[in-house]
Amino acid sequence: MKYLLILFGLVGYAFGAQSDNNHSHDHNNLLHGFVYGLELHHAHMDTVPLASANIFWQGTTIGTTSANNGHFHLQRFDEEKSLIFSYVGFENDTVIVNPHANN
């Protein structure tokens, strides 16, 4: 069975992230992270960055895909929302994001 491993946090001004669609973002309002594939092979787990994983806010059309190294960044919301992660051949994952975490 294959699973997604998701690591993410909030981006501050020091990261200087750029938007994928050439619009400026409020750097204090960006969520960024990495998506990895986790696969059990006999007695050990393999992890590999997942390029083009789908990441989107549940109930919206707001989303992005991960880069070749699994990295993504996405505008976050002021209210608690579920973030959906999907990748072909892997189990989907949902993470509830609290807007006040790490503030």
mmCIF file of C-alpha atoms in Angstrom:
data_model
loop_
_atom_site.group_PDB
_atom_site.id
_atom_site.type_symbol
_atom_site.label_atom_id
_atom_site.label_comp_id
_atom_site.label_asym_id
_atom_site.label_seq_id
_atom_site.Cartn_x
_atom_site.Cartn_y
_atom_site.Cartn_z
ATOM 1 C CA MET A 1 0.000 0.000 0.000
ATOM 2 C CA LYS A 2 1.249 3.498 -0.806
ATOM 3 C CA TYR A 3 0.619 6.530 1.422
ATOM 4 C CA LEU A 4 1.261 10.252 1.210
ATOM 5 C CA LEU A 5 3.578 11.869 3.752
ATOM 6 C CA ILE A 6 2.920 15.588 4.137
ATOM 7 C CA LEU A 7 5.207 18.102 5.844
ATOM 8 C CA PHE A 8 4.136 21.734 5.969
ATOM 9 C CA GLY A 9 4.322 25.016 7.868
ATOM 10 C CA LEU A 10 3.654 28.708 7.508
ATOM 11 C CA VAL A 11 5.879 30.900 5.357
ATOM 12 C CA GLY A 12 7.180 34.166 6.726
ATOM 13 C CA TYR A 13 8.750 37.146 4.972
ATOM 14 C CA ALA A 14 12.181 35.525 5.040
ATOM 15 C CA PHE A 15 11.157 32.873 2.519
ATOM 16 C CA GLY A 16 10.242 35.400 -0.192
ATOM 17 C CA ALA A 17 7.986 32.876 -1.945
ATOM 18 C CA GLN A 18 6.664 33.728 -5.385
ATOM 19 C CA SER A 19 3.256 32.894 -6.741
ATOM 20 C CA ASP A 20 2.873 30.257 -9.434
ATOM 21 C CA ASN A 21 0.420 32.522 -11.304
ATOM 22 C CA ASN A 22 2.485 35.737 -11.075
ATOM 23 C CA HIS A 23 0.185 37.443 -8.559
ATOM 24 C CA SER A 24 1.691 38.788 -5.369
ATOM 25 C CA HIS A 25 0.834 36.989 -2.124
ATOM 26 C CA ASP A 26 0.751 38.219 1.443
ATOM 27 C CA HIS A 27 3.808 36.291 2.698
ATOM 28 C CA ASN A 28 2.293 35.990 6.175
ATOM 29 C CA ASN A 29 -0.656 34.161 4.662
ATOM 30 C CA LEU A 30 1.150 31.381 2.763
ATOM 31 C CA LEU A 31 1.206 27.725 3.658
ATOM 32 C CA HIS A 32 4.131 25.773 2.279
ATOM 33 C CA GLY A 33 5.372 22.260 2.557
ATOM 34 C CA PHE A 34 6.473 19.078 0.879
ATOM 35 C CA VAL A 35 4.578 16.011 -0.311
ATOM 36 C CA TYR A 36 6.346 12.650 -0.225
ATOM 37 C CA GLY A 37 5.250 9.169 -1.171
ATOM 38 C CA LEU A 38 5.687 6.504 1.494
ATOM 39 C CA GLU A 39 5.785 2.919 0.310
ATOM 40 C CA LEU A 40 6.378 -0.203 2.382
ATOM 41 C CA HIS A 41 8.885 -2.602 0.770
ATOM 42 C CA HIS A 42 9.259 -5.792 2.779
ATOM 43 C CA ALA A 43 10.995 -4.618 5.988
ATOM 44 C CA HIS A 44 11.630 -0.953 5.175
ATOM 45 C CA MET A 45 9.831 2.211 4.076
ATOM 46 C CA ASP A 46 10.887 4.236 1.042
ATOM 47 C CA THR A 47 10.123 7.946 0.733
ATOM 48 C CA VAL A 48 10.291 9.883 -2.499
ATOM 49 C CA PRO A 49 9.242 13.481 -3.294
ATOM 50 C CA LEU A 50 6.044 13.540 -5.368
ATOM 51 C CA ALA A 51 6.052 15.932 -8.328
ATOM 52 C CA SER A 52 2.645 17.167 -9.501
ATOM 53 C CA ALA A 53 0.709 16.020 -6.431
ATOM 54 C CA ASN A 54 -2.661 17.792 -6.198
ATOM 55 C CA ILE A 55 -3.231 20.017 -3.179
ATOM 56 C CA PHE A 56 -6.507 21.912 -2.743
ATOM 57 C CA TRP A 57 -8.791 23.417 -0.128
ATOM 58 C CA GLN A 58 -11.889 21.257 0.362
ATOM 59 C CA GLY A 59 -15.061 22.839 -0.992
ATOM 60 C CA THR A 60 -13.149 25.385 -3.117
ATOM 61 C CA THR A 61 -11.456 25.618 -6.496
ATOM 62 C CA ILE A 62 -8.286 26.966 -4.840
ATOM 63 C CA GLY A 63 -5.334 24.627 -5.166
ATOM 64 C CA THR A 64 -1.912 23.935 -6.569
ATOM 65 C CA THR A 65 0.431 21.124 -7.553
ATOM 66 C CA SER A 66 3.775 20.211 -6.065
ATOM 67 C CA ALA A 67 7.081 20.939 -7.811
ATOM 68 C CA ASN A 68 9.610 18.283 -8.864
ATOM 69 C CA ASN A 69 11.054 18.200 -5.336
ATOM 70 C CA GLY A 70 7.555 17.820 -3.785
ATOM 71 C CA HIS A 71 7.466 21.454 -2.598
ATOM 72 C CA PHE A 72 4.244 23.457 -2.703
ATOM 73 C CA HIS A 73 2.921 26.791 -1.479
ATOM 74 C CA LEU A 74 -0.679 27.864 -1.249
ATOM 75 C CA GLN A 75 -2.666 30.802 0.068
ATOM 76 C CA ARG A 76 -4.227 29.923 3.448
ATOM 77 C CA PHE A 77 -7.568 30.925 4.922
ATOM 78 C CA ASP A 78 -8.520 32.834 8.077
ATOM 79 C CA GLU A 79 -10.856 30.037 9.158
ATOM 80 C CA GLU A 80 -10.156 26.357 9.811
ATOM 81 C CA LYS A 81 -10.249 24.408 6.544
ATOM 82 C CA SER A 82 -9.424 20.930 5.274
ATOM 83 C CA LEU A 83 -6.530 20.591 2.854
ATOM 84 C CA ILE A 84 -6.792 17.627 0.478
ATOM 85 C CA PHE A 85 -3.708 15.886 -0.948
ATOM 86 C CA SER A 86 -3.959 13.413 -3.821
ATOM 87 C CA TYR A 87 -1.603 11.592 -6.143
ATOM 88 C CA VAL A 88 -2.359 8.803 -8.621
ATOM 89 C CA GLY A 89 -1.608 5.394 -7.114
ATOM 90 C CA PHE A 90 -1.521 6.664 -3.517
ATOM 91 C CA GLU A 91 -4.153 6.910 -0.790
ATOM 92 C CA ASN A 92 -5.535 10.472 -0.533
ATOM 93 C CA ASP A 93 -4.954 12.388 2.683
ATOM 94 C CA THR A 94 -6.833 15.238 4.351
ATOM 95 C CA VAL A 95 -5.283 17.615 6.886
ATOM 96 C CA ILE A 96 -7.290 20.104 8.947
ATOM 97 C CA VAL A 97 -5.398 23.399 9.017
ATOM 98 C CA ASN A 98 -5.925 25.662 12.010
ATOM 99 C CA PRO A 99 -5.335 29.282 10.909
ATOM 100 C CA HIS A 100 -4.019 30.218 14.355
ATOM 101 C CA ALA A 101 -1.355 27.507 14.572
ATOM 102 C CA ASN A 102 2.242 28.789 14.559
ATOM 103 C CA ASN A 103 1.123 32.454 14.734
#
